[in-house]
XYZ file of C-alpha atoms in Angstrom:
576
model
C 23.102 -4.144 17.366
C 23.471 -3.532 13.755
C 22.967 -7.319 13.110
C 19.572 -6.676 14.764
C 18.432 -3.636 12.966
C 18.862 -5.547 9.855
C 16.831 -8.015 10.188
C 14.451 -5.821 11.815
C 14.229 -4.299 8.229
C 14.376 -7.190 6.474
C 10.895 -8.401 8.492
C 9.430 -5.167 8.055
C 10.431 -5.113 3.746
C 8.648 -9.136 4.281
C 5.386 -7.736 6.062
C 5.191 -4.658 3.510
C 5.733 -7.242 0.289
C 2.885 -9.671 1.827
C 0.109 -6.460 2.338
C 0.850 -5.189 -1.234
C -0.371 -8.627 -2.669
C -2.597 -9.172 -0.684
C -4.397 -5.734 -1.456
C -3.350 -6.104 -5.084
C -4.677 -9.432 -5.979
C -7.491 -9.550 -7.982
C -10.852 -11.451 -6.463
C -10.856 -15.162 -8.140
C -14.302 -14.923 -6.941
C -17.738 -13.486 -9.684
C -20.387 -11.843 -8.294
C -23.303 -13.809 -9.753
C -25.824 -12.222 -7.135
C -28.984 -11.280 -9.639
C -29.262 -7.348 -10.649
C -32.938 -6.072 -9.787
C -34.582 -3.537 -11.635
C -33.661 0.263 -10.922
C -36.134 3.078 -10.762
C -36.302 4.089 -14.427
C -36.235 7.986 -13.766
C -38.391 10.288 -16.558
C -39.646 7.608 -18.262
C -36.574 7.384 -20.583
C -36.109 3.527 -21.186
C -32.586 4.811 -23.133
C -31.050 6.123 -19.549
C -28.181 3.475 -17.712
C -30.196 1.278 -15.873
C -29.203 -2.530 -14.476
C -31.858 -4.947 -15.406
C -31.347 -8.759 -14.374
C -30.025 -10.743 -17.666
C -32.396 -12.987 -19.448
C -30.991 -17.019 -19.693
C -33.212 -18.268 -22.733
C -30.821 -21.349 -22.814
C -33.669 -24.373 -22.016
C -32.235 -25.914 -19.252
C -34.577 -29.365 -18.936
C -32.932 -32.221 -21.435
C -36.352 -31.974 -22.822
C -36.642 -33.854 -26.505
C -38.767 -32.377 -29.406
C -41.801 -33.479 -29.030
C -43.219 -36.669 -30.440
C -46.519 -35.648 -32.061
C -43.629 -32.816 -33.973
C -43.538 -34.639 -38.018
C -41.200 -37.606 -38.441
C -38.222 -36.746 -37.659
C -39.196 -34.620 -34.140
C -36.545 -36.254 -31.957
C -33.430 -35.808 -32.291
C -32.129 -38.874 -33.841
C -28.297 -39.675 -33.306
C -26.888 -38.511 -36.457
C -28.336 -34.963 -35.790
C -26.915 -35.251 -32.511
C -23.772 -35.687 -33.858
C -24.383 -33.108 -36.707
C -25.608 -30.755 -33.578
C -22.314 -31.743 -31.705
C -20.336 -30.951 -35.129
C -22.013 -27.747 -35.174
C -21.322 -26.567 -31.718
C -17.935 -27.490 -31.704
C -17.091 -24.947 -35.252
C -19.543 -22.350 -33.330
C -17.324 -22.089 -29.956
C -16.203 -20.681 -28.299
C -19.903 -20.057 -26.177
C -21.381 -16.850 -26.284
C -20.355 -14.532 -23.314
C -23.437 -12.934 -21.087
C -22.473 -9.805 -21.849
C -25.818 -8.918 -23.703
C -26.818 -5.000 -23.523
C -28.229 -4.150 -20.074
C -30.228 -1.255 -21.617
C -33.078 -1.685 -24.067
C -31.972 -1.914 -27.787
C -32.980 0.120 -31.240
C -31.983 -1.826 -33.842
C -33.262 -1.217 -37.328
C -34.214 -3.692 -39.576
C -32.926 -4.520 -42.938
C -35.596 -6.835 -45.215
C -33.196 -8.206 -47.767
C -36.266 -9.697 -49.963
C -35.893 -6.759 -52.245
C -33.885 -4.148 -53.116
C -30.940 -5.212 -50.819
C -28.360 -2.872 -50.318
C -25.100 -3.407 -51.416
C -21.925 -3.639 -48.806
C -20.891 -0.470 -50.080
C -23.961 1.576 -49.074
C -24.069 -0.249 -45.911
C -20.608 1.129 -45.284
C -21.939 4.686 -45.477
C -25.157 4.124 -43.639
C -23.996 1.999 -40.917
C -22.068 5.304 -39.413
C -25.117 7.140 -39.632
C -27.146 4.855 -38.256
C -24.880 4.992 -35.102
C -24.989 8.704 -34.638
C -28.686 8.598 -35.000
C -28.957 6.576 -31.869
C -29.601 2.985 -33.180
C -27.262 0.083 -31.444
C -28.318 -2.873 -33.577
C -29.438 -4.123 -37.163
C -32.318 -6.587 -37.405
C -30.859 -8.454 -40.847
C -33.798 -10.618 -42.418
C -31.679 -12.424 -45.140
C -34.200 -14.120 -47.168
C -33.124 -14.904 -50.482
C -29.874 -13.015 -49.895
C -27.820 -15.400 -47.832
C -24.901 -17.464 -49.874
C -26.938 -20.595 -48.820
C -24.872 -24.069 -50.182
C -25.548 -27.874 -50.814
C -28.745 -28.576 -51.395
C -29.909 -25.042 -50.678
C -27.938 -23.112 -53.026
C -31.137 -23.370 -54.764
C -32.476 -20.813 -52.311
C -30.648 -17.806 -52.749
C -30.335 -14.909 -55.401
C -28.315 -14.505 -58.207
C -27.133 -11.411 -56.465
C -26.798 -13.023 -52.974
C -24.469 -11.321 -50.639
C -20.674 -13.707 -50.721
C -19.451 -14.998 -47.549
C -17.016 -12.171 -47.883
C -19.678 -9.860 -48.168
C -21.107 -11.214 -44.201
C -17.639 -10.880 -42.954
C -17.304 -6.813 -43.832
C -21.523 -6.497 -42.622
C -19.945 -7.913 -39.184
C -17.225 -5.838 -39.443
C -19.443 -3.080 -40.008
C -21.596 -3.286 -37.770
C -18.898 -4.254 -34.972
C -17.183 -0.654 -36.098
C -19.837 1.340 -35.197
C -21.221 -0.650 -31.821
C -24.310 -2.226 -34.021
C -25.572 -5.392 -32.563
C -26.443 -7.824 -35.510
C -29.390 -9.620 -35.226
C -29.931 -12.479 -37.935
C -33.526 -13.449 -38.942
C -34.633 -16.207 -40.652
C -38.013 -17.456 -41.118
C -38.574 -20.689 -39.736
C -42.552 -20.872 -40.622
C -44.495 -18.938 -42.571
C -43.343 -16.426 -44.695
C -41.311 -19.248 -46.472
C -42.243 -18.294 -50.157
C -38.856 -17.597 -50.983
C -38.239 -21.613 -50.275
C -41.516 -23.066 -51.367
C -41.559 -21.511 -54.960
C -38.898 -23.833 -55.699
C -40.581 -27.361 -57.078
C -38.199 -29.317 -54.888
C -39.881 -28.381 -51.678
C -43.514 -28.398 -52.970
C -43.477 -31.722 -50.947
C -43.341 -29.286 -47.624
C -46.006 -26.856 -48.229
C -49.227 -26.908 -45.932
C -51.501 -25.910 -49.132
C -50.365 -27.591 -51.712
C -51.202 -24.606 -54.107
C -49.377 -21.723 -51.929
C -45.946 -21.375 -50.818
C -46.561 -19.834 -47.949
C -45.945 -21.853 -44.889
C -44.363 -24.897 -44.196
C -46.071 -28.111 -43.467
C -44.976 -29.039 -39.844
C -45.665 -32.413 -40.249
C -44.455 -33.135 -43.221
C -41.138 -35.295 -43.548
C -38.435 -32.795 -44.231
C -39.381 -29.744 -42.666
C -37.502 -30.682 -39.768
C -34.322 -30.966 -41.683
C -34.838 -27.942 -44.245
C -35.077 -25.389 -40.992
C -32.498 -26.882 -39.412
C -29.751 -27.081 -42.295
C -31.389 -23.157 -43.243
C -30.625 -22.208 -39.429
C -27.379 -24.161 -39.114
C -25.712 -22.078 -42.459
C -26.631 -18.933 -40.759
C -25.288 -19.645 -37.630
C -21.971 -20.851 -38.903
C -21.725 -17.137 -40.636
C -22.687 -15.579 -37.647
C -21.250 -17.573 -34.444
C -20.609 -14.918 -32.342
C -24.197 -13.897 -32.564
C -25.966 -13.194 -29.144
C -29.476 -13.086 -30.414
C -31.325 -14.712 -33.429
C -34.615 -14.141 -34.721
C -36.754 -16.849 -36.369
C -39.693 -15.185 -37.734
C -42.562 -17.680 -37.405
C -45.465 -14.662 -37.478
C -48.414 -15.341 -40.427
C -48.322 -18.813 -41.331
C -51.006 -18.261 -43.347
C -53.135 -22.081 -44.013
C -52.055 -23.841 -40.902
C -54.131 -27.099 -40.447
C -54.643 -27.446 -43.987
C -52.906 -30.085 -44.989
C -53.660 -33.761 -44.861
C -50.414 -34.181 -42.230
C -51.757 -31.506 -40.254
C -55.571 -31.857 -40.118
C -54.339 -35.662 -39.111
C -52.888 -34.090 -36.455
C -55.391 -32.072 -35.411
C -58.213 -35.063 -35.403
C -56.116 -36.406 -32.945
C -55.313 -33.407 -30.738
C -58.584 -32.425 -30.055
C -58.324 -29.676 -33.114
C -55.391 -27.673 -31.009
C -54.301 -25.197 -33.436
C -52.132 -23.671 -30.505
C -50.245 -26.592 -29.808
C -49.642 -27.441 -33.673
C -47.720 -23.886 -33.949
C -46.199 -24.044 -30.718
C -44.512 -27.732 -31.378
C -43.256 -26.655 -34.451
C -41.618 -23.486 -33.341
C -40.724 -25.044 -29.936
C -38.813 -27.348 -31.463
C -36.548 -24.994 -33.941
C -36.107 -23.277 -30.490
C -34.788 -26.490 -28.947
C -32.950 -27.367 -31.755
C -31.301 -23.589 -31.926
C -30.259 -23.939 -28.064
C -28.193 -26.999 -28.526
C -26.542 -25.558 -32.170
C -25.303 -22.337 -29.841
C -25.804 -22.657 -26.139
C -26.569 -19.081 -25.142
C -28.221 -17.949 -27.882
C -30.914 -15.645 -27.521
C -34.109 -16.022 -29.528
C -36.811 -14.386 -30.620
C -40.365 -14.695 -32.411
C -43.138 -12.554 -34.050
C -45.930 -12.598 -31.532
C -48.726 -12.938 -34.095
C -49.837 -16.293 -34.111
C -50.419 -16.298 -30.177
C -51.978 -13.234 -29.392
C -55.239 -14.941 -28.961
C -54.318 -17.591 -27.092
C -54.357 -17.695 -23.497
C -51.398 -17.457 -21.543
C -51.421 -20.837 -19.779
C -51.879 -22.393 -23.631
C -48.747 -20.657 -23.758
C -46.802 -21.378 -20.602
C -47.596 -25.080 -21.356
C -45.660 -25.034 -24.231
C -42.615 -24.122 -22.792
C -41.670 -21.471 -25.218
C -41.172 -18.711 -22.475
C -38.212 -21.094 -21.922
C -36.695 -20.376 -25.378
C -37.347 -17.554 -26.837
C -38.594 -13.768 -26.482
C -41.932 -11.961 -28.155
C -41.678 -9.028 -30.320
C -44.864 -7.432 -30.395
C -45.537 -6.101 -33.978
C -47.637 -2.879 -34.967
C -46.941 -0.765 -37.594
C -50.301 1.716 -38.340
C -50.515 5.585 -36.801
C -53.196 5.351 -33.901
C -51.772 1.719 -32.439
C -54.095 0.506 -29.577
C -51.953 1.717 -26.468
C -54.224 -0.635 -24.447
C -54.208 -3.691 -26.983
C -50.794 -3.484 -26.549
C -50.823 -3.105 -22.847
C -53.153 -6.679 -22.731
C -50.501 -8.128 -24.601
C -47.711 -7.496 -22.556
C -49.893 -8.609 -19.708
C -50.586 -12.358 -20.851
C -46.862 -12.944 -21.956
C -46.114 -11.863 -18.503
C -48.461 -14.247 -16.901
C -47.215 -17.061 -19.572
C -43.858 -16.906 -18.188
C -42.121 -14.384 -20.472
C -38.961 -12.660 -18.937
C -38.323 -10.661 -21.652
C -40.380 -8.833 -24.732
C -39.680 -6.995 -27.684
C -41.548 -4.258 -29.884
C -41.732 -3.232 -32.917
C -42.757 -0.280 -35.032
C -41.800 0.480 -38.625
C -40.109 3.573 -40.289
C -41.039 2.008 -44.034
C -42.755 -0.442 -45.810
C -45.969 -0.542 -43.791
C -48.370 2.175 -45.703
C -48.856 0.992 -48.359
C -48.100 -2.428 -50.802
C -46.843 -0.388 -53.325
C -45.524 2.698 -51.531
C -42.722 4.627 -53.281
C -42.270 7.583 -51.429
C -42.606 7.262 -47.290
C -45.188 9.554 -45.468
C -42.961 10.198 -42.499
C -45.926 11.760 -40.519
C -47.508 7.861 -40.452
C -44.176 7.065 -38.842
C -44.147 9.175 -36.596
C -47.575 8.725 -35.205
C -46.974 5.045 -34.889
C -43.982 5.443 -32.803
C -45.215 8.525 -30.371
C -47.657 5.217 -30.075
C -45.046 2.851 -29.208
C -43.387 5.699 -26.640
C -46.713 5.561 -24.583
C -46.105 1.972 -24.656
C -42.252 2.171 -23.626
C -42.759 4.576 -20.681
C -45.811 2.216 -18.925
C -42.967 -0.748 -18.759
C -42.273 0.273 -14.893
C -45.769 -1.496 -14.073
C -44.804 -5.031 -15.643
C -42.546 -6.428 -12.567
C -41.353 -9.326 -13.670
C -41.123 -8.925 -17.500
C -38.013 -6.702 -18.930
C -38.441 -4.849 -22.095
C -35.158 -5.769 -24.422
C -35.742 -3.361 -26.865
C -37.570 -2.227 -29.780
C -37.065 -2.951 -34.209
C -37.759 -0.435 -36.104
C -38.719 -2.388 -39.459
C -38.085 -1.318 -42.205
C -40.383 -3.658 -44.761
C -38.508 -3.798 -48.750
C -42.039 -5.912 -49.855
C -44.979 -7.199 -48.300
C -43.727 -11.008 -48.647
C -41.666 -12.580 -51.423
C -44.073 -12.433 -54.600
C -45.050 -8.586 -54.102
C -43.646 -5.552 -55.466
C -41.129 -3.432 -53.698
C -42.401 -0.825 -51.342
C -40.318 2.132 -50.883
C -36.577 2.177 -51.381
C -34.086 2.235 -48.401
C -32.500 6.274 -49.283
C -36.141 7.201 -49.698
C -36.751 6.280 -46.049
C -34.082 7.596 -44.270
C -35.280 10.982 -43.468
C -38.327 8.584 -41.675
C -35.939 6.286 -39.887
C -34.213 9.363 -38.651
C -37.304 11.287 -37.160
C -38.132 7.382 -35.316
C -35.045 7.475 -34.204
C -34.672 10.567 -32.701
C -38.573 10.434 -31.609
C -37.784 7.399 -29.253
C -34.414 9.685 -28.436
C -35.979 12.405 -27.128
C -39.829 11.189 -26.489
C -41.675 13.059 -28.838
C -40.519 14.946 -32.036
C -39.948 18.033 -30.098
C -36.923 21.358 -31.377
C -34.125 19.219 -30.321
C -35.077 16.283 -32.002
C -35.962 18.184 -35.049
C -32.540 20.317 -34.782
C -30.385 17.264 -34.569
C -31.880 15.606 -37.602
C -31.348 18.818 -39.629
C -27.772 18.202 -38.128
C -27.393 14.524 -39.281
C -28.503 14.771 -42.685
C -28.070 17.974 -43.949
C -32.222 18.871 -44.319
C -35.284 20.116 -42.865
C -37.818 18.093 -42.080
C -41.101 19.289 -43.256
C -43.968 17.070 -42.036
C -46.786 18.853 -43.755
C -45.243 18.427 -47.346
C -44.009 15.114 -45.957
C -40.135 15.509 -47.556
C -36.387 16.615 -46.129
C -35.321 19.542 -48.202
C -31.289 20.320 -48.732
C -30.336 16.713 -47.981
C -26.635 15.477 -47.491
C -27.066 11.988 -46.237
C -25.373 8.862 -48.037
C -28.297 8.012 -51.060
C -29.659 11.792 -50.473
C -29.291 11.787 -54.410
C -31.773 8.892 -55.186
C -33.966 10.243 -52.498
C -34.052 13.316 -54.291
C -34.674 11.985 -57.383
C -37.065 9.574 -56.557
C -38.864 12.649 -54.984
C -39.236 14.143 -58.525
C -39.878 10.982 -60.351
C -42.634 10.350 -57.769
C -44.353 14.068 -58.195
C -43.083 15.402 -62.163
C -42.927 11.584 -64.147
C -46.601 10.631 -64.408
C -48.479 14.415 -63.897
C -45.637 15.417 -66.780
C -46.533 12.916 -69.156
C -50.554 13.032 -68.817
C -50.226 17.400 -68.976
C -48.714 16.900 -72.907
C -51.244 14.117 -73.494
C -54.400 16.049 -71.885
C -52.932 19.209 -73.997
C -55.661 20.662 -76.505
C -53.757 19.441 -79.956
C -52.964 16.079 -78.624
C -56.505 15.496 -77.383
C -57.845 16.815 -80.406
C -55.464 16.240 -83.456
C -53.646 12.881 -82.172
C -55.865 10.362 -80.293
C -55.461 6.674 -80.426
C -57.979 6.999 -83.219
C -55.781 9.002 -85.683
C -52.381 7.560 -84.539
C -53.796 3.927 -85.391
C -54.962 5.050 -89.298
C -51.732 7.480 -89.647
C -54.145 10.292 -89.823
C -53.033 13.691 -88.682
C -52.777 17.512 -89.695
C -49.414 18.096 -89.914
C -50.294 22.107 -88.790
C -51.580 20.789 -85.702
C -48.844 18.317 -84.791
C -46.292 21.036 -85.060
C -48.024 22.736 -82.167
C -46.848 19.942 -79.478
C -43.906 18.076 -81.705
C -41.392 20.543 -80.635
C -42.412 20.401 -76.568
C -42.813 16.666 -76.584
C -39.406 15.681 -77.904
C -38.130 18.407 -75.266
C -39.873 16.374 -72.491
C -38.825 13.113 -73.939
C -35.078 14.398 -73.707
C -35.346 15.829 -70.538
C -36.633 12.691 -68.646
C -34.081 10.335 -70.577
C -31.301 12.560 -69.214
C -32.473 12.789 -66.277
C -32.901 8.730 -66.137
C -29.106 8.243 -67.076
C -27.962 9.905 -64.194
C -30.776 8.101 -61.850
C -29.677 4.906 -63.060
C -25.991 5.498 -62.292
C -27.016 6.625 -58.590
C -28.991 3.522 -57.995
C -26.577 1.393 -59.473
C -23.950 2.458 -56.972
C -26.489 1.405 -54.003
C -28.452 -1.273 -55.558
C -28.057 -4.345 -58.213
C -28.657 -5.129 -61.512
C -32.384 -6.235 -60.797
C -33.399 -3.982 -58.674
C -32.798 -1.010 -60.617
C -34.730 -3.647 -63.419
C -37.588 -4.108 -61.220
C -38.107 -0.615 -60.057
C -37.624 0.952 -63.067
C -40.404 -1.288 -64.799
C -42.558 -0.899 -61.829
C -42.545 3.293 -61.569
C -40.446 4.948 -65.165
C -40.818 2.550 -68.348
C -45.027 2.798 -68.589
C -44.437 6.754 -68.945
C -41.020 6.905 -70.296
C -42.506 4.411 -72.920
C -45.556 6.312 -74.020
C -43.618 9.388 -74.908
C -40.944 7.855 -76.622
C -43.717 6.073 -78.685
C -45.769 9.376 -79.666
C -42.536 11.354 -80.702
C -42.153 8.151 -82.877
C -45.651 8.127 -84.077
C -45.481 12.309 -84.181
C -42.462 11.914 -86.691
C -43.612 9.564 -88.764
C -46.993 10.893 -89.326
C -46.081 14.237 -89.573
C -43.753 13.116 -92.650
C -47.389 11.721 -94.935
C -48.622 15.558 -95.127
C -52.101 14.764 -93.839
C -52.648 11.923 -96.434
C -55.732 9.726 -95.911
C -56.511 7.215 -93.396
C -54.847 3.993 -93.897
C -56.992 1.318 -93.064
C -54.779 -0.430 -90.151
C -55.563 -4.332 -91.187
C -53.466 -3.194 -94.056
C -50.414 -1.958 -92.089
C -47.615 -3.728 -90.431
């Protein structure tokens, strides 16, 4: 009897052991059924939401196209270079892309770039604001080697320098987003003699020549650095938007004669094939373009390019009273074309003006309560899925132009975008939480953030009084009665001058003069901790020296005039 109890327990300890694993074991078994689209409830295109992933990997064994320059196919040793590539990327990048639309905010490195250490106290901030990712358009910045070292700037960023950005931006749940122009917008490359060869006008350095031998091989060795720096990337932007002059070269308008003058199809081969050519470097990578240079063309020009295949649209408009419908049309034919996916984007800087130095955050605003009209009619589009939005954030207008406004200078703008597309409108809450975040309130009418306490708050502030005090200072003294009257180009020239009558500004002008160069030390030791060497150089020249200049030469020319005790003219052939 007790023989049979035991093993009556021993069978029931078995049956117990088997259930527990059984229950226990985890499913060897994905779900890979596709996620539809969920309600989006409010509007708000920032609530949880499941939206079906996009696959931009080009699935067809599809080879660039023949009529693509010389080198269009990929010949075996790119292959193998390709294969080289791909095997220092791995491991493949996981599908675990955002499900909910991104902000990312873009940093144009083609002037005034940041160094890591300001990027260390902004990144944070950027975060709390409400952005998830950082659109980083390298340009000349990028430790580029071989045959490109050429390419970058004497203050590029180091490899190490790439490893702490990812770092970063990994910290503080920032999706980075390289961008490299692939097209036009190549100045930065073509200014350099050795690629004259691969301009399409000879003259400007604008865009590349897509047929020229070379091109090929320049974008891909360009695209093939950046990916090595950034393998774990899960999308890539490559530019491609104004490529100003194409069909203007001899290669191209070749081309053209023989393709029925299709202006659509020369683009779309060239950037079709940097988007093949990006697919087999990283399988799983995620592109995306400027939408630009096929906004007029129809949407079956498009589909039969097979670019819906590869890469994603980001609709670009930065000015206060955006089209809402324009837009709207847009989305439409890149819908109909195929797209699964599109982009936007606005700007908090660098869009009102070539030589902007101070941001007019109203203009900001306006553009993106423009862009939230656009963001909350995305229900209607069934079959296209909005990935998310850049906020740009343009340093210069393109390579040879002079820097627009200054990243600190901007942030009270970025912040009010931020929190706009945050809360829908610029509303109490938003306006409360950005007095929270930086320390200031936001006055749109007098277009500044007084009190503020946000990493480069000091160069914003005195920017601010460089911008309103430097110039209206310096023309007051000059427009003063005595100085009109007693010390005009005239009489400074010939060393002619009452000595009674320079005594009534000498004293206030020297004052001024000392002031301002104070005031400048300090300046230049806040931008130097954010900015380098020729920046400060460049923006200094640009805004201070023409001012700070003409007052240091009058108290000159006041103190050596003043010293001949109204002596004659001297004839000024006769003088040094």
């Amino acid at each position: 009897m007790n023989t049979q109890k035991v093993m009556r327990l021993i069978v029931g300890c078995l049956v117990i052991v088997a259930m527990v694993k059984i229950f226990f074991h985890p499913s060897s078994s994905k779900d890979t059924s596709v996620k539809t689209h969920q309600i989006i409830q409010g509007g708000n295109f920032w609530a949880k939401q499941h939206i079906p992933q996009l696959n931009l990997v080009h699935n067809e064994e599809d080879p660039v196209k023949k009529e693509h320059a010389g080198n269009t196919e990929v010949q075996p040793e790119e292959k193998e270079t390709i294969q080289s590539n791909q095997e220092e990327l791995e491991p493949e990048i996981p599908d675990d892309t955002p499900m909910d639309p991104l902000k990312i905010v873009h940093l144009d490195l083609k002037g005034a770039a940041p160094k890591v250490k300001y990027l260390e106290e902004i990144f944070p901030l950027l975060s709390t604001l409400g952005a998830n990712g950082i659109l980083l358009e390298y340009e000349d910045m990028f430790p580029y080697e071989g045959e490109l070292s050429i390419l970058k700037s004497s203050f590029a960023y180091s490899p190490e320098d790439i490893e702490k950005i990812k770092s970063l931006a990994k910290q503080h749940k920032l999706e980075l987003i390289p961008l490299v122009q692939v097209f036009g917008h190549l100045e930065f490359v073509l200014k350099h003699e050795k690629f004259f060869k691969l301009r399409e006008v000879e003259t400007y350095p604008n865009s590349l020549n897509p047929q020229a031998q070379g091109s090929m091989d320049l974008v891909q060795d360009m695209l093939t650095q950046v990916m090595k720096k950034h393998p774990e990337a899960k999308w890539f932007h490559i530019g491609a938007d104004e490529v100003r002059g194409l069909g203007e070269s001899e290669d191209s308008k070749r081309w053209l004669e023989a393709n029925s003058g299709d202006m659509g199809k020369l683009f779309f081969n060239h950037v079709t094939a940097v988007g093949r050519f990006m697919t087999k470097l990283k399988r799983g990578i995620k592109l995306i373009l400027w939408d630009d240079m096929f906004r007029k063309l129809s949407s079956d020009t498009i589909k039969e390019s097979g670019l819906q295949d590869l890469a994603s649209p980001m609709i670009w408009k930065y000015i206060p009273n955006m089209d809402v419908k324009e837009i709207g049309n847009y989305i439409s034919k890149y819908e109909q074309a195929g797209f699964k996916g599109v982009w936007f984007a606005s700007a908090f800087k660098g869009a009102s003006g070539i030589d902007q130095k101070w941001t007019p955050i109203s203009h900001h605003l306006k553009n993106h309560l423009q862009w939230q009209k656009v963001i909350q009619s995305m229900p209607q589009y069934k079959s296209v899925r909005f990935q998310g939005i850049a906020l740009t954030g343009w340093q210069r207008y393109e390579h040879h132009t002079v820097l627009c406004e200054l990243l600190p200078v901007a942030i009270p703008s970025l912040a009010v975008c931020l929190q706009t597309l945050k809360y829908g409108s610029f509303d109490t809450e938003a306006e409360k939480e950005v007095q929270h975040l930086l320390g200031c309130q936001v006055e749109l009418s007098n277009n500044e953030c007084k009190g503020a306490s946000f990493p480069g708050s000091d160069v914003y502030e005195m920017v601010k009084k460089l911008n309103d005090n430097l110039e209206s200072s310096v023309k007051k003294i000059m427009q003063s009665y005595h100085v009109k009257g007693s010390f005009s180009p005239y009489h400074r020239k010939r060393s002619f001058a009452n000595p009674r009558n320079l005594a009534f500004f000498k004293d206030g002008l020297k004052k001024l003069m000392d002031e301002w160069d104070s005031f400048l030390l300090t300046f230049r030791k806040n931008m130097e901790a954010i900015f380098y060497p020729d920046t400060l150089e460049e923006w200094l020249e640009e805004n201070v020296n023409e001012h700070i200049e003409r007052l240091h030469e009058m108290v000159v020319d006041v103190e050596r005039i003043i010293k001949l005790n109204g002596q004659p003219k001297v004839d000024p052939s006769k003088m040094r």
